[in-house]
Amino acid sequence: MTDTTSPALRTALAYYQAWTSHDLDKAMSYIADDIVLDSPGGRLEGADAYRGFLGPFLQILTGSKMIAAFGDEETALVMYDTETMPVKSAPGAECVTVKDGKITYSRNVFDSGPILAALGASS
């Protein structure tokens, strides 16, 4: 379900569309220079660090299916199921804060179980 009347959701969905289309530069156009990302791997700060986080993931991404998306004036939540070269299903979600059309904060969570299982099977 999506409600695109939310300014934050419009930005989050445009960002989602860009990265799921493997367009790193377009995706980064929605990211603030001073973004803060909190993910299972820890905290990253700044657009360069964020590009370093997203770029390698896009190299293994083979597909994504939107599960749900909601938002209000400044916050949006997008949940999806990604398919990557190592795993067929890696669900995740991002709760983002948007100011002036840019994502300034992202709390990214994902199910690391399938990824860890794939890594274990390959060793």
PDB file of C-alpha atoms in Angstrom:
ATOM      1  CA  MET A   1       0.000   0.000   0.000  1.00  0.00           C
ATOM      2  CA  THR A   2       1.311   3.442  -0.849  1.00  0.00           C
ATOM      3  CA  ASP A   3       0.012   6.952  -0.291  1.00  0.00           C
ATOM      4  CA  THR A   4       2.015   9.250  -2.537  1.00  0.00           C
ATOM      5  CA  THR A   5       0.495  12.416  -1.076  1.00  0.00           C
ATOM      6  CA  SER A   6       3.194  12.239   1.610  1.00  0.00           C
ATOM      7  CA  PRO A   7       6.222  14.372   0.675  1.00  0.00           C
ATOM      8  CA  ALA A   8       8.591  12.019   2.506  1.00  0.00           C
ATOM      9  CA  LEU A   9       7.067   8.970   0.847  1.00  0.00           C
ATOM     10  CA  ARG A  10       7.405  10.494  -2.627  1.00  0.00           C
ATOM     11  CA  THR A  11      11.128  10.941  -2.014  1.00  0.00           C
ATOM     12  CA  ALA A  12      11.535   7.463  -0.478  1.00  0.00           C
ATOM     13  CA  LEU A  13       9.727   5.824  -3.403  1.00  0.00           C
ATOM     14  CA  ALA A  14      11.784   7.737  -5.969  1.00  0.00           C
ATOM     15  CA  TYR A  15      14.935   6.643  -4.138  1.00  0.00           C
ATOM     16  CA  TYR A  16      13.689   3.019  -4.022  1.00  0.00           C
ATOM     17  CA  GLN A  17      12.909   3.095  -7.753  1.00  0.00           C
ATOM     18  CA  ALA A  18      16.383   4.450  -8.524  1.00  0.00           C
ATOM     19  CA  TRP A  19      18.376   1.896  -6.526  1.00  0.00           C
ATOM     20  CA  THR A  20      16.215  -1.052  -7.592  1.00  0.00           C
ATOM     21  CA  SER A  21      16.889   0.050 -11.192  1.00  0.00           C
ATOM     22  CA  HIS A  22      20.653  -0.052 -10.438  1.00  0.00           C
ATOM     23  CA  ASP A  23      20.952   3.700 -10.971  1.00  0.00           C
ATOM     24  CA  LEU A  24      23.377   4.600  -8.206  1.00  0.00           C
ATOM     25  CA  ASP A  25      23.811   8.216  -9.301  1.00  0.00           C
ATOM     26  CA  LYS A  26      20.035   8.785  -9.403  1.00  0.00           C
ATOM     27  CA  ALA A  27      19.627   7.082  -6.010  1.00  0.00           C
ATOM     28  CA  MET A  28      22.332   9.300  -4.547  1.00  0.00           C
ATOM     29  CA  SER A  29      20.513  12.393  -5.840  1.00  0.00           C
ATOM     30  CA  TYR A  30      17.951  11.751  -3.063  1.00  0.00           C
ATOM     31  CA  ILE A  31      20.625  11.443  -0.354  1.00  0.00           C
ATOM     32  CA  ALA A  32      21.696  14.465   1.716  1.00  0.00           C
ATOM     33  CA  ASP A  33      25.413  15.231   1.911  1.00  0.00           C
ATOM     34  CA  ASP A  34      25.293  14.809   5.703  1.00  0.00           C
ATOM     35  CA  ILE A  35      23.112  11.662   5.788  1.00  0.00           C
ATOM     36  CA  VAL A  36      23.340   9.385   8.800  1.00  0.00           C
ATOM     37  CA  LEU A  37      22.686   5.683   8.235  1.00  0.00           C
ATOM     38  CA  ASP A  38      22.093   3.221  11.051  1.00  0.00           C
ATOM     39  CA  SER A  39      22.150  -0.367   9.815  1.00  0.00           C
ATOM     40  CA  PRO A  40      22.893  -3.790  11.283  1.00  0.00           C
ATOM     41  CA  GLY A  41      26.526  -3.208  10.294  1.00  0.00           C
ATOM     42  CA  GLY A  42      26.779   0.010  12.315  1.00  0.00           C
ATOM     43  CA  ARG A  43      26.535   3.737  11.733  1.00  0.00           C
ATOM     44  CA  LEU A  44      27.770   5.509   8.618  1.00  0.00           C
ATOM     45  CA  GLU A  45      27.884   9.270   8.164  1.00  0.00           C
ATOM     46  CA  GLY A  46      28.043  11.292   4.965  1.00  0.00           C
ATOM     47  CA  ALA A  47      27.099  10.740   1.335  1.00  0.00           C
ATOM     48  CA  ASP A  48      30.463   9.208   0.388  1.00  0.00           C
ATOM     49  CA  ALA A  49      30.131   6.550   3.087  1.00  0.00           C
ATOM     50  CA  TYR A  50      26.531   5.935   2.018  1.00  0.00           C
ATOM     51  CA  ARG A  51      27.586   5.477  -1.624  1.00  0.00           C
ATOM     52  CA  GLY A  52      30.192   2.977  -0.392  1.00  0.00           C
ATOM     53  CA  PHE A  53      27.422   1.079   1.411  1.00  0.00           C
ATOM     54  CA  LEU A  54      24.898   1.100  -1.449  1.00  0.00           C
ATOM     55  CA  GLY A  55      27.194   0.616  -4.464  1.00  0.00           C
ATOM     56  CA  PRO A  56      28.418  -2.913  -3.677  1.00  0.00           C
ATOM     57  CA  PHE A  57      24.889  -4.017  -2.801  1.00  0.00           C
ATOM     58  CA  LEU A  58      23.612  -2.886  -6.206  1.00  0.00           C
ATOM     59  CA  GLN A  59      26.266  -5.047  -7.850  1.00  0.00           C
ATOM     60  CA  ILE A  60      24.649  -8.213  -6.412  1.00  0.00           C
ATOM     61  CA  LEU A  61      20.999  -7.064  -6.560  1.00  0.00           C
ATOM     62  CA  THR A  62      18.926  -8.978  -9.107  1.00  0.00           C
ATOM     63  CA  GLY A  63      15.428  -7.832  -8.109  1.00  0.00           C
ATOM     64  CA  SER A  64      13.169  -6.310  -5.478  1.00  0.00           C
ATOM     65  CA  LYS A  65       9.495  -6.535  -4.641  1.00  0.00           C
ATOM     66  CA  MET A  66       7.761  -3.793  -2.676  1.00  0.00           C
ATOM     67  CA  ILE A  67       5.862  -5.109   0.342  1.00  0.00           C
ATOM     68  CA  ALA A  68       4.499  -1.842   1.769  1.00  0.00           C
ATOM     69  CA  ALA A  69       5.262   1.860   1.977  1.00  0.00           C
ATOM     70  CA  PHE A  70       3.851   4.560   4.250  1.00  0.00           C
ATOM     71  CA  GLY A  71       4.776   8.128   5.020  1.00  0.00           C
ATOM     72  CA  ASP A  72       3.909  11.543   6.370  1.00  0.00           C
ATOM     73  CA  GLU A  73       5.464  14.997   6.066  1.00  0.00           C
ATOM     74  CA  GLU A  74       9.019  14.047   7.132  1.00  0.00           C
ATOM     75  CA  THR A  75       9.132  10.273   7.667  1.00  0.00           C
ATOM     76  CA  ALA A  76       8.625   7.301   5.358  1.00  0.00           C
ATOM     77  CA  LEU A  77       8.857   3.561   5.840  1.00  0.00           C
ATOM     78  CA  VAL A  78       9.486   1.294   2.868  1.00  0.00           C
ATOM     79  CA  MET A  79       9.536  -2.498   3.273  1.00  0.00           C
ATOM     80  CA  TYR A  80      10.679  -4.756   0.461  1.00  0.00           C
ATOM     81  CA  ASP A  81      12.025  -8.200  -0.370  1.00  0.00           C
ATOM     82  CA  THR A  82      15.243  -8.122  -2.346  1.00  0.00           C
ATOM     83  CA  GLU A  83      16.697 -10.869  -4.480  1.00  0.00           C
ATOM     84  CA  THR A  84      20.462 -10.991  -4.761  1.00  0.00           C
ATOM     85  CA  MET A  85      22.971 -13.274  -6.446  1.00  0.00           C
ATOM     86  CA  PRO A  86      23.672 -15.118  -3.172  1.00  0.00           C
ATOM     87  CA  VAL A  87      20.052 -15.335  -1.900  1.00  0.00           C
ATOM     88  CA  LYS A  88      16.582 -15.408  -3.470  1.00  0.00           C
ATOM     89  CA  SER A  89      14.864 -13.624  -0.581  1.00  0.00           C
ATOM     90  CA  ALA A  90      16.427 -11.019   1.691  1.00  0.00           C
ATOM     91  CA  PRO A  91      13.646  -8.911   3.226  1.00  0.00           C
ATOM     92  CA  GLY A  92      14.480  -5.461   4.474  1.00  0.00           C
ATOM     93  CA  ALA A  93      13.037  -2.097   5.405  1.00  0.00           C
ATOM     94  CA  GLU A  94      14.148   1.508   5.610  1.00  0.00           C
ATOM     95  CA  CYS A  95      12.664   4.182   7.819  1.00  0.00           C
ATOM     96  CA  VAL A  96      13.880   7.512   6.483  1.00  0.00           C
ATOM     97  CA  THR A  97      13.697  11.148   7.483  1.00  0.00           C
ATOM     98  CA  VAL A  98      13.336  13.547   4.561  1.00  0.00           C
ATOM     99  CA  LYS A  99      14.027  17.285   4.549  1.00  0.00           C
ATOM    100  CA  ASP A 100      13.802  19.442   1.418  1.00  0.00           C
ATOM    101  CA  GLY A 101      13.482  16.366  -0.807  1.00  0.00           C
ATOM    102  CA  LYS A 102      16.639  14.687   0.533  1.00  0.00           C
ATOM    103  CA  ILE A 103      16.998  11.695   2.834  1.00  0.00           C
ATOM    104  CA  THR A 104      18.884  12.950   5.879  1.00  0.00           C
ATOM    105  CA  TYR A 105      18.585   9.840   8.058  1.00  0.00           C
ATOM    106  CA  SER A 106      18.004   6.164   7.308  1.00  0.00           C
ATOM    107  CA  ARG A 107      17.400   3.334   9.728  1.00  0.00           C
ATOM    108  CA  ASN A 108      17.979   0.247   7.570  1.00  0.00           C
ATOM    109  CA  VAL A 109      17.087  -3.222   8.829  1.00  0.00           C
ATOM    110  CA  PHE A 110      17.243  -6.538   7.014  1.00  0.00           C
ATOM    111  CA  ASP A 111      17.003 -10.248   7.670  1.00  0.00           C
ATOM    112  CA  SER A 112      20.631 -11.373   7.721  1.00  0.00           C
ATOM    113  CA  GLY A 113      19.668 -15.053   8.185  1.00  0.00           C
ATOM    114  CA  PRO A 114      19.506 -15.914   4.460  1.00  0.00           C
ATOM    115  CA  ILE A 115      22.776 -14.099   3.782  1.00  0.00           C
ATOM    116  CA  LEU A 116      24.597 -15.828   6.643  1.00  0.00           C
ATOM    117  CA  ALA A 117      23.228 -19.208   5.492  1.00  0.00           C
ATOM    118  CA  ALA A 118      24.468 -18.569   1.948  1.00  0.00           C
ATOM    119  CA  LEU A 119      27.897 -17.548   3.247  1.00  0.00           C
ATOM    120  CA  GLY A 120      28.053 -20.655   5.427  1.00  0.00           C
ATOM    121  CA  ALA A 121      27.108 -22.904   2.506  1.00  0.00           C
ATOM    122  CA  SER A 122      29.830 -21.406   0.310  1.00  0.00           C
ATOM    123  CA  SER A 123      32.655 -22.044   2.799  1.00  0.00           C
TER     124      SER A 123
END
